[in-house]
Short mmCIF file of C-alpha atoms in Angstrom, two decimals:
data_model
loop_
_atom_site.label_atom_id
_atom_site.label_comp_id
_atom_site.label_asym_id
_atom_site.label_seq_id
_atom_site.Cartn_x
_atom_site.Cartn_y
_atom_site.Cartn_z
CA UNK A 1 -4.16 -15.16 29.39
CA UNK A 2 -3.08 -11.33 27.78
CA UNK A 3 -1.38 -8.65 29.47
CA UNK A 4 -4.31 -7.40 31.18
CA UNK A 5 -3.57 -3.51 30.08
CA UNK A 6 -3.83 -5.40 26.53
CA UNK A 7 -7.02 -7.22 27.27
CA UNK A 8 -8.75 -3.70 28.48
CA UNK A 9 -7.57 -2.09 25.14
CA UNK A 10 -9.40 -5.14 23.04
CA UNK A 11 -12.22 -4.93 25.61
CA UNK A 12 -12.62 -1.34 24.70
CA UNK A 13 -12.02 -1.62 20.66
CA UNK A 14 -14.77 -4.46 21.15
CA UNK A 15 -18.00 -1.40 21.68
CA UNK A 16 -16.58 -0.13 18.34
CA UNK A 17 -19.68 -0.46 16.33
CA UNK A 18 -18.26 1.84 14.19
CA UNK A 19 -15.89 1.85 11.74
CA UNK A 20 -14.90 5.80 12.20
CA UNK A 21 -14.99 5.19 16.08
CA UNK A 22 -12.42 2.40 15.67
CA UNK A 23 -10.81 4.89 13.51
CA UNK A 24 -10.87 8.00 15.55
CA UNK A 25 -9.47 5.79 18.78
CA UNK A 26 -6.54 4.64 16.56
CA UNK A 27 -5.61 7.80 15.28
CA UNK A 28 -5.37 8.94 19.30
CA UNK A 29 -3.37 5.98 20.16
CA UNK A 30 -0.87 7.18 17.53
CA UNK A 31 -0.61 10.89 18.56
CA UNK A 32 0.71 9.23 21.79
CA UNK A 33 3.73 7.83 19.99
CA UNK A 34 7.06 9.18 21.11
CA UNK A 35 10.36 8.53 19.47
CA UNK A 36 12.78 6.03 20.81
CA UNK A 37 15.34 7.52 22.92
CA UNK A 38 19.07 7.66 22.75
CA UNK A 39 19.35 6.09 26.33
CA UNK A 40 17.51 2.84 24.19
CA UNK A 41 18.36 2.73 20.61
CA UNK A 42 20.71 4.92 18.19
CA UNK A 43 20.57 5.44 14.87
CA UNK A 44 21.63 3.65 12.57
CA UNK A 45 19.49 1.23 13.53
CA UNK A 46 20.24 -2.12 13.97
CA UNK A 47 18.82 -4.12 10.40
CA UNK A 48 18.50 -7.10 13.38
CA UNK A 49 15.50 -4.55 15.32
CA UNK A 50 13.86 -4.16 12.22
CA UNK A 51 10.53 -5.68 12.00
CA UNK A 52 10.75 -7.66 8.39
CA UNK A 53 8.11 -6.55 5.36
CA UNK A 54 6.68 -3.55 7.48
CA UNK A 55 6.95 -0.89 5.09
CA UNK A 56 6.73 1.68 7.69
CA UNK A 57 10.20 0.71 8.65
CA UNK A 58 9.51 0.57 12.24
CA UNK A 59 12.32 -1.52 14.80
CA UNK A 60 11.64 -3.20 17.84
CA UNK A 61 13.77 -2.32 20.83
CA UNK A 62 12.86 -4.57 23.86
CA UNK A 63 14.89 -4.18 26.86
CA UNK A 64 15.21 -6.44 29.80
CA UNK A 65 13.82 -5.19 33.23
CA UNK A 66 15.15 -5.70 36.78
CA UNK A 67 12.42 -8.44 37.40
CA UNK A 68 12.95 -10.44 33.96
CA UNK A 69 10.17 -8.64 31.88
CA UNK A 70 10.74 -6.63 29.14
CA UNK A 71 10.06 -3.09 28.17
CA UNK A 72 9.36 -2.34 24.08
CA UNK A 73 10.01 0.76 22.60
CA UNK A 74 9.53 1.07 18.86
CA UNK A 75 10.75 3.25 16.26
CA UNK A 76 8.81 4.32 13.13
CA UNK A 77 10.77 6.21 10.20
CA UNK A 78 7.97 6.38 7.74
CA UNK A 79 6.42 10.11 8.38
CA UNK A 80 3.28 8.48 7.14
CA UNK A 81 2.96 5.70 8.97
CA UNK A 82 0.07 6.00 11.20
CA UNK A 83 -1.25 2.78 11.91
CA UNK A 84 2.63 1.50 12.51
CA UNK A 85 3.19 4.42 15.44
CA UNK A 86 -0.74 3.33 16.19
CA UNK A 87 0.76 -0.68 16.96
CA UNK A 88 3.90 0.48 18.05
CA UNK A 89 1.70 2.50 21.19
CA UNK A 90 -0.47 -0.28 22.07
CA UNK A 91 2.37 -2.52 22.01
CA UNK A 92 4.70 -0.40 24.28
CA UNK A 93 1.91 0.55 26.78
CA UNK A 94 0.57 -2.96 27.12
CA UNK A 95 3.37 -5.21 26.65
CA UNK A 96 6.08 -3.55 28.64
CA UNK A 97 6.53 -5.31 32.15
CA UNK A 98 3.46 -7.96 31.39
CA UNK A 99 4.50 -11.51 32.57
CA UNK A 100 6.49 -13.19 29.38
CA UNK A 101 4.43 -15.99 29.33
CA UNK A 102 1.35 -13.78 28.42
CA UNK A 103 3.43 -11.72 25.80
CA UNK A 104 4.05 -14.59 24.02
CA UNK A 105 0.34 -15.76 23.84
CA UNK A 106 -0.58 -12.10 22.19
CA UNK A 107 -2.49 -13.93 19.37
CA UNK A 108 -1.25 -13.13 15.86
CA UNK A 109 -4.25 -11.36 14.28
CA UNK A 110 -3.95 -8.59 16.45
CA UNK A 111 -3.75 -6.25 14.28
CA UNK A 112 -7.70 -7.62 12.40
CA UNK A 113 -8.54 -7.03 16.08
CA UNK A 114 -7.80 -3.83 16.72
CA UNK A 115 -7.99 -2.53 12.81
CA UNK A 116 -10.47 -4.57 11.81
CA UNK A 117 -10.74 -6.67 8.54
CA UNK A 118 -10.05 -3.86 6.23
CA UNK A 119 -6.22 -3.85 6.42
CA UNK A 120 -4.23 -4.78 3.31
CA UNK A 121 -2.34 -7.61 2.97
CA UNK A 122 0.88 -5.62 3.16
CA UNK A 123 -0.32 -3.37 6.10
CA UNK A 124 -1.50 -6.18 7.86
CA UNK A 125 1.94 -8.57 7.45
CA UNK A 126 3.62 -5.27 8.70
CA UNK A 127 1.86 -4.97 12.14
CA UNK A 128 1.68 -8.60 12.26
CA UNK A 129 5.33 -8.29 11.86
CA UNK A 130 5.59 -5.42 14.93
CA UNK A 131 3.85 -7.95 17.16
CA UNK A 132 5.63 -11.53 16.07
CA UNK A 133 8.80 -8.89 16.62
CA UNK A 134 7.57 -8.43 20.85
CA UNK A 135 6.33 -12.12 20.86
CA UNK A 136 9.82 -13.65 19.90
CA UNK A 137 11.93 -11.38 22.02
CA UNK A 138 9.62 -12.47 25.13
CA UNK A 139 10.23 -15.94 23.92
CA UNK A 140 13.63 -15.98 23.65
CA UNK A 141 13.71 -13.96 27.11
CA UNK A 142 11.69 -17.04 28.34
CA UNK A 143 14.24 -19.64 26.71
CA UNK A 144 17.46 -17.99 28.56
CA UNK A 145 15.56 -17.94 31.91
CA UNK A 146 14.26 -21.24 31.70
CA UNK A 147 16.88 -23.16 29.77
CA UNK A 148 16.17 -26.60 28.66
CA UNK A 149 17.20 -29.55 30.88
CA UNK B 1 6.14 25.17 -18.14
CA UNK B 2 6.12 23.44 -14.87
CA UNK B 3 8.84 20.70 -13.73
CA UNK B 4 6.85 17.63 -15.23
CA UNK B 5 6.94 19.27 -18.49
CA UNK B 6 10.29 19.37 -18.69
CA UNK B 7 11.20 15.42 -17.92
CA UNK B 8 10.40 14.02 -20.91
CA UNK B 9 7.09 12.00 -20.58
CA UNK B 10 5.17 10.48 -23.21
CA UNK B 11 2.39 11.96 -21.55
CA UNK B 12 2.94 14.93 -19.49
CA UNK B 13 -1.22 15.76 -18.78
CA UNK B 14 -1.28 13.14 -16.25
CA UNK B 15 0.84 14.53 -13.41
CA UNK B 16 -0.45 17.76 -11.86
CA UNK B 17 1.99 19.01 -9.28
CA UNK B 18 1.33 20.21 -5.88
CA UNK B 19 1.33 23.65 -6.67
CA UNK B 20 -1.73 22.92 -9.26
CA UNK B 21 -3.83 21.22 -7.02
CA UNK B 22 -2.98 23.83 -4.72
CA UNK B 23 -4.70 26.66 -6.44
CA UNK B 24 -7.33 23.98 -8.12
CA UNK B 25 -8.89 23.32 -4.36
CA UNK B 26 -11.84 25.16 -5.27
CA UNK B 27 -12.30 24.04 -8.71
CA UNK B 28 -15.30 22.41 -9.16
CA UNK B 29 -14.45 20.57 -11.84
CA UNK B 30 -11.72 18.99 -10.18
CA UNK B 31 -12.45 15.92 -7.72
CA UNK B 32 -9.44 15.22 -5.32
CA UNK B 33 -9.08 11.62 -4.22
CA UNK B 34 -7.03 10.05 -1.73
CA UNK B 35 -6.08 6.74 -1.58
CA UNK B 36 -4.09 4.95 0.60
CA UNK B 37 -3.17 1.50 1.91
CA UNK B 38 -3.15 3.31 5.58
CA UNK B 39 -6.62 3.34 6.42
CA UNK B 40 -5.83 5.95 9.30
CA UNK B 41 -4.50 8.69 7.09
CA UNK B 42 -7.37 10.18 5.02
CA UNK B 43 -10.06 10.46 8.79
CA UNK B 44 -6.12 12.26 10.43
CA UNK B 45 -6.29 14.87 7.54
CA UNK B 46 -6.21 15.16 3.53
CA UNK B 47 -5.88 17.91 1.61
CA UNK B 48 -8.92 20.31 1.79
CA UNK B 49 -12.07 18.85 -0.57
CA UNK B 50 -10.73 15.87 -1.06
CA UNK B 51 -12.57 12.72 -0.58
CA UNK B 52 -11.13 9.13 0.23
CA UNK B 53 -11.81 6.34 -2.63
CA UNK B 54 -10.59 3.12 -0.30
CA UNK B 55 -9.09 0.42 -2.49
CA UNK B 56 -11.39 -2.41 0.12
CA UNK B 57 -14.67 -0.88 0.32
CA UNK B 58 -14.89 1.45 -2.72
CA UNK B 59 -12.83 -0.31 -5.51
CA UNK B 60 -13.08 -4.65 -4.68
CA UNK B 61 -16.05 -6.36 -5.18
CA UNK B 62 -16.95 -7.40 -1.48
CA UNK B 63 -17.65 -11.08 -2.09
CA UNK B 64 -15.87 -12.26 -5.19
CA UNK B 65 -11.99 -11.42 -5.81
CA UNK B 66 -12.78 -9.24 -7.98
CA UNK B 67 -13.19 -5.31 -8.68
CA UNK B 68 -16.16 -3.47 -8.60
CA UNK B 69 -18.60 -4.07 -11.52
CA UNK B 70 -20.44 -0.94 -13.54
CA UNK B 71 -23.29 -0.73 -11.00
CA UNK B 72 -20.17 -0.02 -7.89
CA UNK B 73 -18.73 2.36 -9.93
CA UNK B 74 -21.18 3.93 -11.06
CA UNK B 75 -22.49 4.18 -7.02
CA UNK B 76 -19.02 5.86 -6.41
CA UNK B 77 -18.90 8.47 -8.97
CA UNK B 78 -22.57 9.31 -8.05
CA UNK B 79 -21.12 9.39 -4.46
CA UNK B 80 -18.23 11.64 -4.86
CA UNK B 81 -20.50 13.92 -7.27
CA UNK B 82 -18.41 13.47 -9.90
CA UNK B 83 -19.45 13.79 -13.49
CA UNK B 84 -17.94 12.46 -16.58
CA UNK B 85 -16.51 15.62 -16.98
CA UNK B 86 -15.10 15.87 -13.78
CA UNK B 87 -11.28 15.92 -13.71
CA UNK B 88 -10.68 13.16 -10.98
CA UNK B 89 -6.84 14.20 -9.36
CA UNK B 90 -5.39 10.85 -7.45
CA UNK B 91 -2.61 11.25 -4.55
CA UNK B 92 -2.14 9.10 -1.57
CA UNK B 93 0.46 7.61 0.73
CA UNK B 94 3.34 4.77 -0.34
CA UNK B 95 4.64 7.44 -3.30
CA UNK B 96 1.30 7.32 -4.50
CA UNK B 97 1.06 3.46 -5.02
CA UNK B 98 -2.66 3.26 -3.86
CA UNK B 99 -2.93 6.36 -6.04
CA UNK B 100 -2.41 4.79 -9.21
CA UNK B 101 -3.82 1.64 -8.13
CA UNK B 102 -7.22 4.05 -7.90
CA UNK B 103 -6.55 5.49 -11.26
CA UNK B 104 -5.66 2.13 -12.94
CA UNK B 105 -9.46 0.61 -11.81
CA UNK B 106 -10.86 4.20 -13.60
CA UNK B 107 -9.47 3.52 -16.25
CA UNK B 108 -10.90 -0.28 -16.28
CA UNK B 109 -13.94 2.70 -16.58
CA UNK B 110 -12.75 4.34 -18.86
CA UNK B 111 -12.69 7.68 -16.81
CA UNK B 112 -10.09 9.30 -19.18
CA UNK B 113 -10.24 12.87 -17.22
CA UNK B 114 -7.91 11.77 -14.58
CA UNK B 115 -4.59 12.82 -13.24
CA UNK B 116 -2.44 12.03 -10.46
CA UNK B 117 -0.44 14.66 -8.38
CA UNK B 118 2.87 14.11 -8.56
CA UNK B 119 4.52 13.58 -5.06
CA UNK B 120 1.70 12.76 -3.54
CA UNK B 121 0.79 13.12 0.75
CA UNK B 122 4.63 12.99 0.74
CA UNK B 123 5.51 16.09 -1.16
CA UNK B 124 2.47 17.71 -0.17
CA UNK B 125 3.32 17.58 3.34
CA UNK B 126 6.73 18.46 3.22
CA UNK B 127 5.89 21.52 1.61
CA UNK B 128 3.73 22.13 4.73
CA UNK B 129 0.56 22.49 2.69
CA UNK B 130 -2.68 22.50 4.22
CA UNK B 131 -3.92 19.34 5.81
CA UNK B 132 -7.94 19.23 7.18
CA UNK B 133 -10.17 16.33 9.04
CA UNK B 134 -13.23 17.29 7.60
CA UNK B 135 -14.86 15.09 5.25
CA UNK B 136 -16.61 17.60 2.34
CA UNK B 137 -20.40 17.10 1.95
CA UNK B 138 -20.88 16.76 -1.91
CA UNK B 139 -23.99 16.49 -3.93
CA UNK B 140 -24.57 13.18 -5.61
CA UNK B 141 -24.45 13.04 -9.53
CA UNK B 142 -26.14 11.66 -11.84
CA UNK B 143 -23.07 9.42 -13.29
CA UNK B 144 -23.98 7.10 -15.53
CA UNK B 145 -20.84 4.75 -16.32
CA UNK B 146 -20.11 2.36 -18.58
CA UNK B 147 -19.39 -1.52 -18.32
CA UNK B 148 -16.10 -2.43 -17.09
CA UNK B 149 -13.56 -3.05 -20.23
CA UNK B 150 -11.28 -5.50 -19.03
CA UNK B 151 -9.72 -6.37 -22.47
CA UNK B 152 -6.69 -3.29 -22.39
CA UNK B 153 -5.02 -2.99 -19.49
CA UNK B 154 -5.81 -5.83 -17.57
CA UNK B 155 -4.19 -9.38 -18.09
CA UNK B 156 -6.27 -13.00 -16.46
CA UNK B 157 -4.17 -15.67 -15.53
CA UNK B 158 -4.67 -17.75 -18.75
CA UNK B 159 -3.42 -14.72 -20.79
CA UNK B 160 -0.71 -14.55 -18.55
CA UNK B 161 0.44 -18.28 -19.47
CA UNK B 162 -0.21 -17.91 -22.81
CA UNK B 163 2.10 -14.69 -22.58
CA UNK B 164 4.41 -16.97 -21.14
CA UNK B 165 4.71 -19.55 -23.57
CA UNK B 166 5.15 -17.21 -25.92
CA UNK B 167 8.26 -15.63 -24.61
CA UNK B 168 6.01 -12.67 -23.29
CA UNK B 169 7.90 -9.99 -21.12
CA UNK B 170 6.80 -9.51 -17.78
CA UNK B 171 7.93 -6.93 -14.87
CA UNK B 172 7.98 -8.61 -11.42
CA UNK B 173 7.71 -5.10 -9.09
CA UNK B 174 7.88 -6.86 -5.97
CA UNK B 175 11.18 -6.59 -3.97
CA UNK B 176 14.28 -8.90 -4.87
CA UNK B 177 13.57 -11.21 -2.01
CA UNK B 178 10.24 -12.13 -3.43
CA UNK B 179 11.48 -12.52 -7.21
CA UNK B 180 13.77 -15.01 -5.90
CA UNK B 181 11.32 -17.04 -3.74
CA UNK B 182 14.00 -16.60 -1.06
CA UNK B 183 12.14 -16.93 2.15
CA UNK B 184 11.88 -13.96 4.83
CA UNK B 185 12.07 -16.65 7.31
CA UNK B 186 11.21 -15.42 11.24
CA UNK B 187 9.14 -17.31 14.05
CA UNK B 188 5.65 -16.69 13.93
CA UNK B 189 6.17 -14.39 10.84
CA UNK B 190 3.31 -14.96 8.38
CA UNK B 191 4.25 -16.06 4.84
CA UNK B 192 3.67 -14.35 2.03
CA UNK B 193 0.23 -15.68 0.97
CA UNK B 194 1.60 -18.39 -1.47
CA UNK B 195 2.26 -21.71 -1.42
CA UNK B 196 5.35 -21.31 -4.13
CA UNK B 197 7.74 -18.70 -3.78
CA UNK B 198 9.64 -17.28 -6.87
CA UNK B 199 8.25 -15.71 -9.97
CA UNK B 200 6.67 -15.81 -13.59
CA UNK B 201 9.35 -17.38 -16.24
CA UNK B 202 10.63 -14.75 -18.25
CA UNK B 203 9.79 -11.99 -15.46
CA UNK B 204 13.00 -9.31 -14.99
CA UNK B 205 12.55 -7.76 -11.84
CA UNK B 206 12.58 -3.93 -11.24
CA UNK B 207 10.73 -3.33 -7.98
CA UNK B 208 8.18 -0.68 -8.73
CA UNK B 209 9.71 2.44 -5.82
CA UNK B 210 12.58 2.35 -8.19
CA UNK B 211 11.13 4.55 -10.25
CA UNK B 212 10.49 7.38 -7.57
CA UNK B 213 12.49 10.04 -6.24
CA UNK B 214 12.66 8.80 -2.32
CA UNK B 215 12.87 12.40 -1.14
CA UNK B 216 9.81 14.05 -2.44
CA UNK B 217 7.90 10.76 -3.73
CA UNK B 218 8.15 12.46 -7.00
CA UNK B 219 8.42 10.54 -10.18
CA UNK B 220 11.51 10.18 -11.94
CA UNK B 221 12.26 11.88 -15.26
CA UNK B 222 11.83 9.67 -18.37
CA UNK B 223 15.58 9.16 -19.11
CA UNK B 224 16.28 7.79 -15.70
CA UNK B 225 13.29 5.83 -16.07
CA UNK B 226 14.18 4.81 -19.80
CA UNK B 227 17.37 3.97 -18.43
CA UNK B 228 15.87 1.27 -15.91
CA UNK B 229 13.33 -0.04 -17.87
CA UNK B 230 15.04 -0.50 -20.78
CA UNK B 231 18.59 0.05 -20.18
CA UNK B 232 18.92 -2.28 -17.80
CA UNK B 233 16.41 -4.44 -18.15
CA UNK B 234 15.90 -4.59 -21.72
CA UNK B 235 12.42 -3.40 -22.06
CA UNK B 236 11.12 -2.87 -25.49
CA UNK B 237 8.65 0.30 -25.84
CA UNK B 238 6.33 -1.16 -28.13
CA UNK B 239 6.37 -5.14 -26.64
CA UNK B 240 3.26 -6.29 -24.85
CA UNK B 241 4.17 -6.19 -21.10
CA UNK B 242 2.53 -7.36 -18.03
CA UNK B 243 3.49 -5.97 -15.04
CA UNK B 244 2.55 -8.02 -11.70
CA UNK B 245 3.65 -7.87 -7.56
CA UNK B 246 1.47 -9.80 -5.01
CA UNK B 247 -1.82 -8.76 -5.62
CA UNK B 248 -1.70 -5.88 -8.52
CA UNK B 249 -1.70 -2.65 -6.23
CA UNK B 250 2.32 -1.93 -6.92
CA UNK B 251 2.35 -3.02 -10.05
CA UNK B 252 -0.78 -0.84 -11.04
CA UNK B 253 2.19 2.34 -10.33
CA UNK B 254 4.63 0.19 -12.72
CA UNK B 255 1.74 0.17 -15.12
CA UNK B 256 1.11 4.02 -14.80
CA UNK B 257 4.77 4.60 -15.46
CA UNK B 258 5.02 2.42 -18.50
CA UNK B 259 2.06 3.31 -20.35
CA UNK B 260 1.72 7.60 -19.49
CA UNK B 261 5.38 8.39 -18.06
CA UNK B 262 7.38 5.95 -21.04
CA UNK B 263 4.22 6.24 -23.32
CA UNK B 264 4.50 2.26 -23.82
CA UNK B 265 0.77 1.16 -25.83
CA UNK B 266 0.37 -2.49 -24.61
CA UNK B 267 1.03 -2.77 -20.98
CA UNK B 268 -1.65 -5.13 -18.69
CA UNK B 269 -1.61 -5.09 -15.01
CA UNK B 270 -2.10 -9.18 -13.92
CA UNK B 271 -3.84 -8.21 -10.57
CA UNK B 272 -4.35 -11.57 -9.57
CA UNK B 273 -0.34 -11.79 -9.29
CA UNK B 274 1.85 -13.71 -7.09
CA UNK B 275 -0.89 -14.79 -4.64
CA UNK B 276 -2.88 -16.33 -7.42
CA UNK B 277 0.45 -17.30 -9.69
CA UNK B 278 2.28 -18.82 -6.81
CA UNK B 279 -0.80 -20.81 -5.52
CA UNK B 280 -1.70 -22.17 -8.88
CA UNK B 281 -1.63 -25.82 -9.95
CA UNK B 282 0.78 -26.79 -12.09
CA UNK B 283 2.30 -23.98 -14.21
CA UNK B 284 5.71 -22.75 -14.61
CA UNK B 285 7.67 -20.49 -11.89
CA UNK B 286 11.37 -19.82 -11.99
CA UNK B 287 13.68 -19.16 -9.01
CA UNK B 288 16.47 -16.65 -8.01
CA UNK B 289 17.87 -13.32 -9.14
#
């Protein structure tokens, strides 16, 4: 099972007929993005919060909540990088607070999902990257919860 | 004389700065074209005229790995109304690295009129230049192109191992992690497309940003370039080189510098690169720095 707000955002990118609708709907997501706050994450950041081969340099910042779930928050340095700020809002907004067990099922192609199939290799490995990034914090949230008899 | 005039390139013509294009929007001889590797970027604004030439659906054949054949091309010039006399001006994102990649498949073309602008979306926004969403509506032309001349500036895998067993120089423009076949390993992180990591025999490694002025995406002058290229990697101007990364895009922007920034005559872009290389049966790959 996904985080459900996840599962409505796929539901929705799945009426996309359109490549310039899928487009448009993107480019909305990433006017949403925000930068991290100071309260989370201080630059210099940390090369351990940065998501590997994403050329947009973008970190990952998850941080535990009261109830054992995480909440992401994602930086983006590259002024250019859209699609980056694009993941790093669906990933926030969907992610944040879901049950760990469903974070870490967030299937790898993602990013074909929501972008469709016309990504490049290197922009695709990067938002792959943002979301294996969420994935393996929840999992290693998981592990220290549930330790291993 | 403008800036790019005065850094010593071999070939000066083919960088227009910012200010040029700037009072060039209305030109109709002039074609702007943006390409990028984010797809969001052109539809969130470009410059004003400009129309997006997308390295997927405009430049790669859809079916075969392969580029677009006479008949494509000749569709997209017809599509972007541009003539053979139409000055075609490249910029994009990356520090223009789609960009070149654009102009390099022109030139496969033969589309001589073509120039990129220095600095590309970078510089252009940073000088808070004019950025608008709408897509022009252009009249089609009446292109008529030729075939696709592979022979020049592009190199096929068995050129590549012949280059190699002749002590051949190569240019590896991928980062120093991926020359050395050292593995970015993370859970769940997808590999690199390849089922060998490392590169080419003989390859020296100069990863293609290097030769790019971070702040302003400009290109650098031709001594500091010189002093890369051949200073410190021993580089000889009039060698036959082949320049290669993962799958030709980056080192399309090596091949721009070499051949119209250094003015180097035999330089081939080996587009099928590491993903073919480093998947290949049998032939040679060297590890580490």
């Amino acid at each position: 099972m996904l985080p459900a707000k996840l599962q409505r955002t796929l539901d929705a990118f799945a009426f996309f007929t359109d490549r310039s609708e899928r487009i448009q709907a993107l480019i909305s997501i990433a006017e949403r993005f925000r930068p991290v706050a100071d309260a989370v994450a201080k630059r210099p950041y940390p090369e351990t919060a940065k998501v590997p081969a994403c050329e947009s340099e973008a970190y990952c910042f998850p941080v535990p909540r009261q109830d054992g779930t995480l909440d992401f928050h994602f930086a983006v340095d590259n002024p250019q990088g859209i699609s980056a700020r694009a993941m790093a809002v669906v990933l926030a907004e969907s992610l944040s607070g879901a049950p760990l067990v469903e974070v870490v099922a967030v299937p790898g192609d993602l990013p074909t999902q929501l972008f469709g199939p016309e990504l490049s290799m290197g922009k695709t490995m990067g938002l792959t990257g943002m979301v294996a990034m969420a994935k393996v914090a929840a999992q290693r949230a998981l592990t220290r919860d549930n330790p291993a008899p | 004389m403008s800036a790019i005039e005065t850094r010593g390139y071999a070939h000066p013509e083919v960088l227009v700065p910012t200010e040029w294009v700037a009072a060039h929007l209305d030109d109709p001889t002039i074609r702007l074209i943006e390409s990028n590797e984010d797809p969001l970027l052109y539809p969130s604004g470009h410059l004003p005229g400009a129309v997006e030439v997308d390295w997927v659906r405009d430049l790669n054949d859809p079916v075969r790995r392969d580029y677009l054949d006479r008949d494509g091309f000749q569709a997209l010039m017809r599509r972007i109304g541009a003539s053979p006399e139409t000055t075609v001006v490249f910029y994009g994102d990356k520090n223009n690295w789609w960009a070149t990649y654009a102009y390099w498949v022109f030139q496969l073309f033969g589309h001589t009129k073509a120039r990129v602008m220095d600095g590309g979306r970078l510089k252009w926004s940073k000088e808070g230049r004019p950025l608008v969403s709408e897509v022009p509506t252009l009249a089609p032309s009446r292109y008529e192109a030729p075939e696709r001349d592979d022979e020049r500036i592009r190199a096929y895998r068995d050129q590549v191992l012949t280059h190699v067993r002749t002590g051949g120089r190569l240019v590896d423009v991928r980062s120093p992690p991926e020359f050395s076949g050292e593995r970015l390993h993370m859970e769940d992180y997808p590999n690199e497309g390849a089922l060998r990591g490392g590169h080419i025999p003989g390859a020296v490694n100069v990863p293609w940003a290097r030769a790019i002025v971070p702040e302003d995406g400009t290109f650098k002058n031709a001594a500091e370039l010189k002093a890369i290229y051949e200073g410190e990697k021993g580089l000889k101007p009039d060698a036959d080189i082949v320049a290669y990364c993962r799958i030709g895009e980056r080192s399309s922007h090596t091949w721009f510098v070499l051949t119209y920034l250094l003015g180097y005559p035999r330089v081939r872009n080996y587009d099928g690169s590491w993903t073919e290389w480093g998947n290949l049966v049998g032939v040679p790959i060297e590890k580490g720095a």
